[in-house]
mmCIF file with all atom_site columns, C-alpha atoms in Angstrom:
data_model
loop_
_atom_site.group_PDB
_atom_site.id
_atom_site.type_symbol
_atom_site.label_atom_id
_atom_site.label_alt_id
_atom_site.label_comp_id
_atom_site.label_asym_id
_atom_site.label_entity_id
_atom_site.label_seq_id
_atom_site.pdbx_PDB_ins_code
_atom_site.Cartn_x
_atom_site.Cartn_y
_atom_site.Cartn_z
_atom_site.occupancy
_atom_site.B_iso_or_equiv
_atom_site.pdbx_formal_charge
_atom_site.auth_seq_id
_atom_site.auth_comp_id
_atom_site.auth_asym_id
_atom_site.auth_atom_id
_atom_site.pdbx_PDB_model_num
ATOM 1  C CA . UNK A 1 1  ? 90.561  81.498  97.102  1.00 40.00 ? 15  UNK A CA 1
ATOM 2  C CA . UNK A 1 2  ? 91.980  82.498  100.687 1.00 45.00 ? 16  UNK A CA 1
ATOM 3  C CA . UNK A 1 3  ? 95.057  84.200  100.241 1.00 46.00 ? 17  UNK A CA 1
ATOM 4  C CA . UNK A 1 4  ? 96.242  83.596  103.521 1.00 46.00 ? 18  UNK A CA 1
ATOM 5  C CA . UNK A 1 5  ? 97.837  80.341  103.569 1.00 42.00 ? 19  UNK A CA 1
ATOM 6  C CA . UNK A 1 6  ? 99.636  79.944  100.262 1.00 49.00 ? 20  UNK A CA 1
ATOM 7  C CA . UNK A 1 7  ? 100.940 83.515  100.688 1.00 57.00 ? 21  UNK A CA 1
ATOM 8  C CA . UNK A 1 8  ? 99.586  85.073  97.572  1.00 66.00 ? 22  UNK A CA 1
ATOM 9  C CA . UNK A 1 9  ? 98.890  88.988  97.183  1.00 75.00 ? 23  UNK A CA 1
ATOM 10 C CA . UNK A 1 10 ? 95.048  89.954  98.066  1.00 83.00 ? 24  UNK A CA 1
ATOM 11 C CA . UNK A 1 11 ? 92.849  89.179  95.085  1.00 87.00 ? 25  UNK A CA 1
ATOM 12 C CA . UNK A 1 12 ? 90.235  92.292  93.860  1.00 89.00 ? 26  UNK A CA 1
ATOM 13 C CA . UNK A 1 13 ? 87.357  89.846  95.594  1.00 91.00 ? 27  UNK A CA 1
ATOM 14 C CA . UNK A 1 14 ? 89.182  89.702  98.826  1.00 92.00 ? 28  UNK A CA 1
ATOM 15 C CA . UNK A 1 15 ? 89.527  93.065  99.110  1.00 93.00 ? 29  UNK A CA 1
ATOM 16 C CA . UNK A 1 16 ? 85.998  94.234  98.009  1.00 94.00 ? 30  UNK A CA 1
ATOM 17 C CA . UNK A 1 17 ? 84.462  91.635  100.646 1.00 95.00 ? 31  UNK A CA 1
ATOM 18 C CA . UNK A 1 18 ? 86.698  93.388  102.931 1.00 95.00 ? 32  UNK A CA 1
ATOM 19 C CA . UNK A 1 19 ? 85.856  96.653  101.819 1.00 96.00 ? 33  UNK A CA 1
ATOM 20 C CA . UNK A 1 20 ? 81.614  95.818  102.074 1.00 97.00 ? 34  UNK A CA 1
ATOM 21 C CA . UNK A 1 21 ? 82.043  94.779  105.088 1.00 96.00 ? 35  UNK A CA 1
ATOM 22 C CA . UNK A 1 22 ? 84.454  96.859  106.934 1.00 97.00 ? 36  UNK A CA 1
ATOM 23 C CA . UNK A 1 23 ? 83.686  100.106 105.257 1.00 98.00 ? 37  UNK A CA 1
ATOM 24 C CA . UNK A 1 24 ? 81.162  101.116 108.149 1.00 98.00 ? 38  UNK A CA 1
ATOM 25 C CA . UNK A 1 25 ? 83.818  100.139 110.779 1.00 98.00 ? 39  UNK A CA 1
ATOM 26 C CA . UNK A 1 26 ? 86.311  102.273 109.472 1.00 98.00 ? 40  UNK A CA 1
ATOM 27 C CA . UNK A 1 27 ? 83.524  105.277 109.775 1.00 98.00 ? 41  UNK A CA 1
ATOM 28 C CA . UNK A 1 28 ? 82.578  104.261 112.908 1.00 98.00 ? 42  UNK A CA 1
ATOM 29 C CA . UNK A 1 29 ? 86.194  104.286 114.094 1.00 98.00 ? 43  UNK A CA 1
ATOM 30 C CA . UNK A 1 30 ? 87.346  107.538 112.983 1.00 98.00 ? 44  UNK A CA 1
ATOM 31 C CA . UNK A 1 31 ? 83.749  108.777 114.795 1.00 98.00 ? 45  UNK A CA 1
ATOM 32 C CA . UNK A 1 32 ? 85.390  107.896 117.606 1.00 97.00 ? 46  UNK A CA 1
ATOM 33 C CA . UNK A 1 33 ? 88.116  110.459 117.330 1.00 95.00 ? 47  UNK A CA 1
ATOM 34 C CA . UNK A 1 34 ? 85.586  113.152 117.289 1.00 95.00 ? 48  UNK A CA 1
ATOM 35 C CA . UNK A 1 35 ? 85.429  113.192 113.688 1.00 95.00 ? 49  UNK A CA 1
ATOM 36 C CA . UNK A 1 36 ? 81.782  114.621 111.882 1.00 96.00 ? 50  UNK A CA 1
ATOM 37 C CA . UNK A 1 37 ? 79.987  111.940 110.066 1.00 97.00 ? 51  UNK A CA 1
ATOM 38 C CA . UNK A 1 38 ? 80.733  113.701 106.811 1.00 97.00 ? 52  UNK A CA 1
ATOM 39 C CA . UNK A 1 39 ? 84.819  113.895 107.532 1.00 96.00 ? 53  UNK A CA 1
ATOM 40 C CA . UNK A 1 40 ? 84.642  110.170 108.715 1.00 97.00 ? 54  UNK A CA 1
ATOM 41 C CA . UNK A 1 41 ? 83.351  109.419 105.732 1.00 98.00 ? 55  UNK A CA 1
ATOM 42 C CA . UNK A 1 42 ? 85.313  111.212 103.828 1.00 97.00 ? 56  UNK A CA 1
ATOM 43 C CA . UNK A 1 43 ? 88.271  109.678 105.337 1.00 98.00 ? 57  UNK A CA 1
ATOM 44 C CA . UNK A 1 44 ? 87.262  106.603 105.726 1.00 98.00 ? 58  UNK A CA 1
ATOM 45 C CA . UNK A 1 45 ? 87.024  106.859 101.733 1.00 98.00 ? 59  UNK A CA 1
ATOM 46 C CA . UNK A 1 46 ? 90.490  108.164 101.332 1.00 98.00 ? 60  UNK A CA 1
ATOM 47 C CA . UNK A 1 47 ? 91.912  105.142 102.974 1.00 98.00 ? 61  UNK A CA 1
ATOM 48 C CA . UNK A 1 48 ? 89.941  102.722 101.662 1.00 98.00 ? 62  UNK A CA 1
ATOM 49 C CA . UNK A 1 49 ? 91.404  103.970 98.360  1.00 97.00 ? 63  UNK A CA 1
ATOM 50 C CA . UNK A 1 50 ? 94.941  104.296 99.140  1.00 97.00 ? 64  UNK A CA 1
ATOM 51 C CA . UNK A 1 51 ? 94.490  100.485 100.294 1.00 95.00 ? 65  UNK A CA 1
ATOM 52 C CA . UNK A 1 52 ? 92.970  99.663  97.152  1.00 94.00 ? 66  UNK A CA 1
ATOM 53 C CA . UNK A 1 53 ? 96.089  100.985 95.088  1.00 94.00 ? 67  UNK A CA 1
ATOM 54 C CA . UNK A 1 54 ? 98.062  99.492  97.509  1.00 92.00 ? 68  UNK A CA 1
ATOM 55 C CA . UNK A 1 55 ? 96.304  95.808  97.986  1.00 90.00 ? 69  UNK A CA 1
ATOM 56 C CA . UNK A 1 56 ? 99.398  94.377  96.268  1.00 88.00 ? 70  UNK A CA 1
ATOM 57 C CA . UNK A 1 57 ? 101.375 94.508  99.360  1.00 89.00 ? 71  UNK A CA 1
ATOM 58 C CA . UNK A 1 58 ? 98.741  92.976  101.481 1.00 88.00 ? 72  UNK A CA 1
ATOM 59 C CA . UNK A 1 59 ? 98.611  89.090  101.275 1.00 85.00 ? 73  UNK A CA 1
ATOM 60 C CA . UNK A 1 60 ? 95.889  88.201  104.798 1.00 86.00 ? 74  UNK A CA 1
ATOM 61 C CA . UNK A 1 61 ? 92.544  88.808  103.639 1.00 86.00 ? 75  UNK A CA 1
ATOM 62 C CA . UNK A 1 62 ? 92.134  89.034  108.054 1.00 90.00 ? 76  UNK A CA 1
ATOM 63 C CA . UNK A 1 63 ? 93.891  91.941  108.516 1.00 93.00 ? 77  UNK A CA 1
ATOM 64 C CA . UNK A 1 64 ? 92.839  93.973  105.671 1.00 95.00 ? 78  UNK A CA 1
ATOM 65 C CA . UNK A 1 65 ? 89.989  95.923  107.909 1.00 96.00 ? 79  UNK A CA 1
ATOM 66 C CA . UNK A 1 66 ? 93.226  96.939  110.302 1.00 96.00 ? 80  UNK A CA 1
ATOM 67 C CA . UNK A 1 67 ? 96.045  98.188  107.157 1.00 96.00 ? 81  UNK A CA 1
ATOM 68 C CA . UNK A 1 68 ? 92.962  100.373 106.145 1.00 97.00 ? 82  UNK A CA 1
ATOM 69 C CA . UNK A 1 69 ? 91.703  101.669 109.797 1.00 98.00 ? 83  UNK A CA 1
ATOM 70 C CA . UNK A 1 70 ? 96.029  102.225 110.066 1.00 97.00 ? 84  UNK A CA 1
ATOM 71 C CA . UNK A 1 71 ? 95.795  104.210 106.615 1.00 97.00 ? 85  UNK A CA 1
ATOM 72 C CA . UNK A 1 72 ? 92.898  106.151 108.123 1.00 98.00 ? 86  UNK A CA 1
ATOM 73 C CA . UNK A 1 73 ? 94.528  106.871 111.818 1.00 98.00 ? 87  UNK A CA 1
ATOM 74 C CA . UNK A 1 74 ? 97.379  108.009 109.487 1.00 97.00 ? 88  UNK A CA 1
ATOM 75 C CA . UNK A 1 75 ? 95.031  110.653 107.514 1.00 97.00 ? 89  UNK A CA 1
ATOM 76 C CA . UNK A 1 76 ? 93.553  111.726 110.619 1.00 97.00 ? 90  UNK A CA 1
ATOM 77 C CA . UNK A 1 77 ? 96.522  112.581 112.371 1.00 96.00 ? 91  UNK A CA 1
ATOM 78 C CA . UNK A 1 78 ? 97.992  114.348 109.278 1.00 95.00 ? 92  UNK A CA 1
ATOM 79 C CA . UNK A 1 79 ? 94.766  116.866 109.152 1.00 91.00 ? 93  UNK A CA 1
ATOM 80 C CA . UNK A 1 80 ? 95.526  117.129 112.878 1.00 90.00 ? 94  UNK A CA 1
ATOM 81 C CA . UNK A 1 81 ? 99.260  118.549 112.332 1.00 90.00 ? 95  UNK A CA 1
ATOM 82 C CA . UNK A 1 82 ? 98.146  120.346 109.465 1.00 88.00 ? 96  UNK A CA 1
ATOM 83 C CA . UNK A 1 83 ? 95.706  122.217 111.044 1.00 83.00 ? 97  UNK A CA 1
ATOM 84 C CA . UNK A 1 84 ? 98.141  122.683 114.506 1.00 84.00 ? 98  UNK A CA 1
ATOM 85 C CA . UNK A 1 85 ? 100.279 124.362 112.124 1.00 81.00 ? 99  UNK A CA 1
ATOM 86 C CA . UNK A 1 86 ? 97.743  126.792 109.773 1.00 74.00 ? 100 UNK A CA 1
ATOM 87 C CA . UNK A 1 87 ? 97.008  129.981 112.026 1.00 71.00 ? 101 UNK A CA 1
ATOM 88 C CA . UNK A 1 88 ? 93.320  130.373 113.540 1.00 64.00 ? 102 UNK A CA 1
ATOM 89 C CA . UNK A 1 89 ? 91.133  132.294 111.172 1.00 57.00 ? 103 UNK A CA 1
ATOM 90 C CA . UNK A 1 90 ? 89.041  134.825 113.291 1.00 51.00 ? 104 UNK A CA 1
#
């Protein structure tokens, strides 16, 4: 059933077709901030999992590769600060 138009939360299905087929995207787009394979992966991952646990609040099965890539932009930038503020090991 598309959840779209009768403004129901995102079913398990929805998501998972979402998730097979914008998992790869969501790597590819934190490789674009300079991540490694590995860390893109790893937080591509992350997000996909906090959007998961959080699918309940999504109810467009269209915009569900974009709340995840915005979950993962979110991780990225919180390693970033993290590591602005832990001192440089020599």
């Amino acid at each position: 059933m598309d959840c779209k138009s009768n403004g129901m939360t995102l079913t398990e299905r929805d998501f998972s077709q979402s998730y097979i087929s914008g998992f790869s995207r969501t790597q590819a787009f934190l490789r674009s901030k300079g991540l490694s394979a590995e860390r893109a992966e790893e937080l591509a991952q992350a997000a996909w999992t906090k959007g998961w646990e959080a699918r309940s609040q999504l109810n467009d099965s269209e915009s569900v590769l974009a709340w995840v890539n915005t979950i993962a932009f979110n991780l990225f930038r919180s390693e970033l600060r993290t590591a602005k503020r832990s001192p440089a090991r020599c």
